[in-house]
XYZ file of C-alpha atoms in Angstrom:
301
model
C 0.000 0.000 0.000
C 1.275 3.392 -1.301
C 1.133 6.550 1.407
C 0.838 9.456 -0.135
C 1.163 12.766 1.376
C 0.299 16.023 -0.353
C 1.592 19.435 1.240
C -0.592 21.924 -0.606
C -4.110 21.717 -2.532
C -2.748 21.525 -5.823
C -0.686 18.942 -5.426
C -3.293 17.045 -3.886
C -5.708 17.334 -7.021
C -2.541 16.460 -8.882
C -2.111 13.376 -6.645
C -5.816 12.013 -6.861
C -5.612 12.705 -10.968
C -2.572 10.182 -10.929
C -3.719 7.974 -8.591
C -7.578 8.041 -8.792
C -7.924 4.569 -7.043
C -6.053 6.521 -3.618
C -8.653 6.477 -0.807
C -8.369 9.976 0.824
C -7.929 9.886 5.106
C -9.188 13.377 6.587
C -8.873 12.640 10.247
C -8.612 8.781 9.639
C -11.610 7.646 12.111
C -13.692 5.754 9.632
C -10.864 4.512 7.251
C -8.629 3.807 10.099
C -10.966 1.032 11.714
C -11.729 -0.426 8.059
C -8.460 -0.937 7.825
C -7.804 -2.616 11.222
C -10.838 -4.918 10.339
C -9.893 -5.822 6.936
C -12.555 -4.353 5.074
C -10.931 -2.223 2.741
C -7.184 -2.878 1.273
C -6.812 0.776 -1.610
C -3.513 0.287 -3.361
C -2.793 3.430 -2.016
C -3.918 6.051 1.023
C -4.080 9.901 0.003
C -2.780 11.585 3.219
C -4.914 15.309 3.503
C -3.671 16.699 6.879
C -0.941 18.296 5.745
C -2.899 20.382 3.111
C -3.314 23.791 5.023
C -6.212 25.287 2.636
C -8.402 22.297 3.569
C -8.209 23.657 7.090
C -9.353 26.950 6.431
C -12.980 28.569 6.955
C -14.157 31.826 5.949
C -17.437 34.248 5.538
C -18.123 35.543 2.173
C -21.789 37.715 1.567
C -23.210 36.244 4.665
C -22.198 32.641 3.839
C -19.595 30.578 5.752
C -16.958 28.465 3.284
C -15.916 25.338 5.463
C -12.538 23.524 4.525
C -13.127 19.866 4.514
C -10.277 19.281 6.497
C -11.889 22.038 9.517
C -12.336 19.526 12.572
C -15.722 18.768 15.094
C -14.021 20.463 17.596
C -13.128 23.590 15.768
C -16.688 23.383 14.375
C -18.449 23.426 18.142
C -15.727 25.837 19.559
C -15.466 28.252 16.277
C -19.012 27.849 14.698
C -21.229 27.181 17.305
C -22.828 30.563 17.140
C -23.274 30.694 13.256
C -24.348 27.045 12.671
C -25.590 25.803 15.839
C -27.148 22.482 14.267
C -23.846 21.380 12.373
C -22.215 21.857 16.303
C -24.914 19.733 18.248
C -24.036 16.890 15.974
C -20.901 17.515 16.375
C -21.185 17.294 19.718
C -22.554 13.710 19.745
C -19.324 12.503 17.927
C -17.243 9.518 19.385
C -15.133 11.397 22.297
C -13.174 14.094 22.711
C -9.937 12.503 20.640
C -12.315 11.523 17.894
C -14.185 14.996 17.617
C -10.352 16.406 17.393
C -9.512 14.799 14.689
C -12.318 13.755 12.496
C -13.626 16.364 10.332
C -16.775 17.172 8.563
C -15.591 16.539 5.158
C -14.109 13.117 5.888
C -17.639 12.922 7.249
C -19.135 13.148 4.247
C -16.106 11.586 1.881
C -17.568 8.285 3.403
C -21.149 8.926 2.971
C -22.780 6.740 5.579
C -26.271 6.848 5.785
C -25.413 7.121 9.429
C -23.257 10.224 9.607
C -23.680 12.804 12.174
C -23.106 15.820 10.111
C -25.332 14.458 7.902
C -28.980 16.233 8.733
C -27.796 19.319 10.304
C -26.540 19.625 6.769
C -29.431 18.914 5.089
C -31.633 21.201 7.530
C -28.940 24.215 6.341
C -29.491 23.360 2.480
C -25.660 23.260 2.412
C -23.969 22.411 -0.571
C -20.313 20.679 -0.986
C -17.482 22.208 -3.106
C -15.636 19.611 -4.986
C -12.551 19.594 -6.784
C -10.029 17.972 -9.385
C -7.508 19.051 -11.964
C -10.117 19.562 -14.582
C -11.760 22.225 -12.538
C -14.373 23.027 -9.606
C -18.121 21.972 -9.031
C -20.743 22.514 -6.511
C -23.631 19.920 -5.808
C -26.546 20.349 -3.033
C -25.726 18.434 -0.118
C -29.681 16.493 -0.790
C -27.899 15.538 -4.247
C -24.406 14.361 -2.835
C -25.252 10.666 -1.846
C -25.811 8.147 -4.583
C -26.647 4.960 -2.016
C -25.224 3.403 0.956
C -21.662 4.731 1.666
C -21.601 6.303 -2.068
C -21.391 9.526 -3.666
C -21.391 11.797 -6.709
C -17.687 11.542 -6.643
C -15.505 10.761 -9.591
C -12.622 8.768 -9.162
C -10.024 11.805 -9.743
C -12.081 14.054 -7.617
C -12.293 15.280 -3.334
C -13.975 17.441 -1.698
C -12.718 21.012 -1.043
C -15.268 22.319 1.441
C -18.610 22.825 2.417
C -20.952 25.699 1.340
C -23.579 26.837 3.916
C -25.659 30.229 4.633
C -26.615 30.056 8.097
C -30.277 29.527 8.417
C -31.791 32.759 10.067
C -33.617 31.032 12.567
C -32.848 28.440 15.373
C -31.656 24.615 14.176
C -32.020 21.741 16.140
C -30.486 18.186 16.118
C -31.163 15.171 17.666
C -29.894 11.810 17.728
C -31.312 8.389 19.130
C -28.232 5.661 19.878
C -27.689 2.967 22.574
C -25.504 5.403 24.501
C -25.212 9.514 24.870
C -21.407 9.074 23.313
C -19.472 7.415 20.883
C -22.303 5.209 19.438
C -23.517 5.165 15.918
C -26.645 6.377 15.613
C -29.832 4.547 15.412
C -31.724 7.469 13.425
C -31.006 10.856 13.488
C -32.485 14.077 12.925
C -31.833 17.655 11.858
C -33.956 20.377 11.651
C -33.770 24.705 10.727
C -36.250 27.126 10.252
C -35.532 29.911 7.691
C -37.816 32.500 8.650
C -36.019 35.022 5.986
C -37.207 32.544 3.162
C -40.558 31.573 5.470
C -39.221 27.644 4.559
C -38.321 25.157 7.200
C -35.202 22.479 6.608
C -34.889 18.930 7.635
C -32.354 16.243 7.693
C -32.868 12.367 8.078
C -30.145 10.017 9.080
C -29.419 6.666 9.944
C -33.350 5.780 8.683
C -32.306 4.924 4.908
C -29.735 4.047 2.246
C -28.599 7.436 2.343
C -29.205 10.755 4.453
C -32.088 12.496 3.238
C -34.453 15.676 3.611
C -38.217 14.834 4.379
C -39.403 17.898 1.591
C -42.979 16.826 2.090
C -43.444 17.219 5.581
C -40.965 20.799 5.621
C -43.077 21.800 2.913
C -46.324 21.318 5.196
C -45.370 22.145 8.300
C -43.901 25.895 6.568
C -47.198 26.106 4.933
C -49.354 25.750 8.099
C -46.775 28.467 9.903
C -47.316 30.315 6.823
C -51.560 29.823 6.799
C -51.486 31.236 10.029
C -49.523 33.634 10.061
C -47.430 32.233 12.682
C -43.638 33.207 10.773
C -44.977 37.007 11.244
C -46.715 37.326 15.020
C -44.532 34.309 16.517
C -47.754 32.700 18.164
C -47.457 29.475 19.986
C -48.076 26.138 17.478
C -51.498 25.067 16.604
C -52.411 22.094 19.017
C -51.176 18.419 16.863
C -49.169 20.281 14.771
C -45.653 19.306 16.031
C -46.876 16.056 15.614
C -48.006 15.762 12.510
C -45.059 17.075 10.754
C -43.260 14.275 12.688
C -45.404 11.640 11.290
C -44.590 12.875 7.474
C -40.883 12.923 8.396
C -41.164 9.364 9.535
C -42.942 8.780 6.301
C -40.241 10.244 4.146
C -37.532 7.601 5.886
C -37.240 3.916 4.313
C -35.246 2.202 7.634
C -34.443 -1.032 7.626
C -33.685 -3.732 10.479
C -30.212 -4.434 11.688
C -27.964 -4.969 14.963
C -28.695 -1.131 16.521
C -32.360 -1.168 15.676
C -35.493 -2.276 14.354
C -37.027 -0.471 11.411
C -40.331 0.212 13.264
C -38.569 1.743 16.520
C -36.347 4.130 13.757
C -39.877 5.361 12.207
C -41.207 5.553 15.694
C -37.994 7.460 17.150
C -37.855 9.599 13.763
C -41.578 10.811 14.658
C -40.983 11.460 17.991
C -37.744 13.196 17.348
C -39.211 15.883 14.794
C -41.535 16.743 16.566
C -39.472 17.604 19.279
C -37.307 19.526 17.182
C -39.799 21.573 15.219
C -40.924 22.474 19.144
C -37.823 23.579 20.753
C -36.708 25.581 17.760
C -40.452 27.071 17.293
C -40.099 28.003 21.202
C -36.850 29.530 20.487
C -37.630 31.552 17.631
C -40.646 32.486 19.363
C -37.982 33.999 22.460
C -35.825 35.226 19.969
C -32.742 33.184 21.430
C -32.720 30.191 19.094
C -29.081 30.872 17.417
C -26.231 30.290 19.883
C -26.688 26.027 19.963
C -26.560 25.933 23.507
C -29.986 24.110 24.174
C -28.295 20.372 25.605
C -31.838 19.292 25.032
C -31.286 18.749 21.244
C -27.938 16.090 21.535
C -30.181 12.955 22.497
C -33.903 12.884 22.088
């Protein structure tokens, strides 16, 4: 097995273009275990942590630019204000080591239906830059994943960062495992309101072959807010109304059964999961004090 270790962005695109069967490590927590178990043998391993530009984030016209090398540490310490969902995942990640080295691009480089950055994504409508020698492209998040542990991603390409304008309201996130930390999880679930654009975001994980936005159910329950003119006075939900949106997000999922959980208690946690979301950030945006992430309610459900 070839180690390959790129010092700058360029020669990194170079690297993949020569070697487009290299697997890319990020932090190494997902590719490091499939290695230790056996499951994957690449002819070669594309070392990224020494490319400095992939660590990088920035704000440009109100939207933040994340490197796909920034880290879930730097993401809850540095970003927790701006994009308070994307940090409560982060929160739930492994431990403390594992959040300082795995990063939100490697994240989505392996493309498990179970990743944690997965929804909060989704909720934001982010979108991920990617990059080779024959130039740059930029593909909604909702559009990224092609099946299990799949993506858009051509052989010679990786993925230079993440796009995301911070949704105007509060996000939420929660997460249903066997354990508060370091646990996969079962289902997962992330949610933003985007008051500016009177829309509402979602983001299902863990509940089908890939991570996934429930459209349907945002698009009702931002029509009923919208019916009642709830986005403009703030009022408190309609009675049944939290819970209904959660049953059409557990109808937009397609779980299945395996070792962590049953595909009826994933539709049933899904349900219960939205709806507390939608609640929590409704209450917040309703107090005005829905955007700093620091409601511990929203890591476990």
């Amino acid at each position: 097995m070839d180690f390959l270790a790129p010092t700058s962005w360029a020669e990194a695109l170079e690297t993949k273009a020569a070697h487009p069967d290299a697997l890319p490590v990020a932090g190494g927590t997902d590719v490091m275990v499939e290695l230790n178990f056996d499951h994957r043998r690449p002819a070669a391993l594309l070392d990224l942590t020494r490319v400095p530009e992939l660590q990088e984030w920035s704000r440009d016209s109100g939207r933040i630019r994340l490197g796909a090398g920034v880290t879930y540490s730097r993401v809850i310490t540095e970003l927790g204000g701006a994009l308070p969902g994307l940090a409560m995942a982060a929160r739930t990640v492994g431990s403390p080591q594992i959040r300082n080295r795995g990063t939100v691009g490697g994240n989505l480089g392996a493309a498990s239906p179970a990743g944690d950055s997965h929804p909060a994504l989704l909720a934001a409508f982010a979108e991920v830059e990617i990059a080779s020698v024959r130039g740059t492209r930029v593909v909604p998040v909702a559009e990224f994943f092609t099946g299990v542990k799949r993506s858009v991603l051509e052989p010679d390409e990786l993925i230079a960062a993440v796009r995301v304008t911070p949704p105007a309201g509060p996000q939420q996130f929660c997460k249903i495992g066997t354990r508060n930390a370091m646990v996969i999880a079962v289902s997962a679930f992330g949610f933003a309101l985007h008051p500016d654009r009177r829309v509402v975001g979602t983001g299902i994980g863990s509940a089908a072959p890939t991570p996934r936005p429930a459209p349907e159910a945002a698009a009702f329950l931002a029509g009923e807010l919208e019916a009642a003119g709830l986005w403009d006075s703030r009022g408190p939900l309609p009675e049944g109304l939290a819970t209904d949106f959660g049953r059409r997000v557990r109808d937009a999922a397609a779980p299945i059964d395996d070792v962590r959980g049953s595909a009826a208690y994933r539709l049933h946690a899904l349900s219960v999961m939205a709806r507390r979301a939608a609640t929590w950030a409704w209450d917040s945006y309703r107090n005005d004090d829905g955007t700093d992430g620091t409601d511990d309610r929203s890591a476990a459900a």
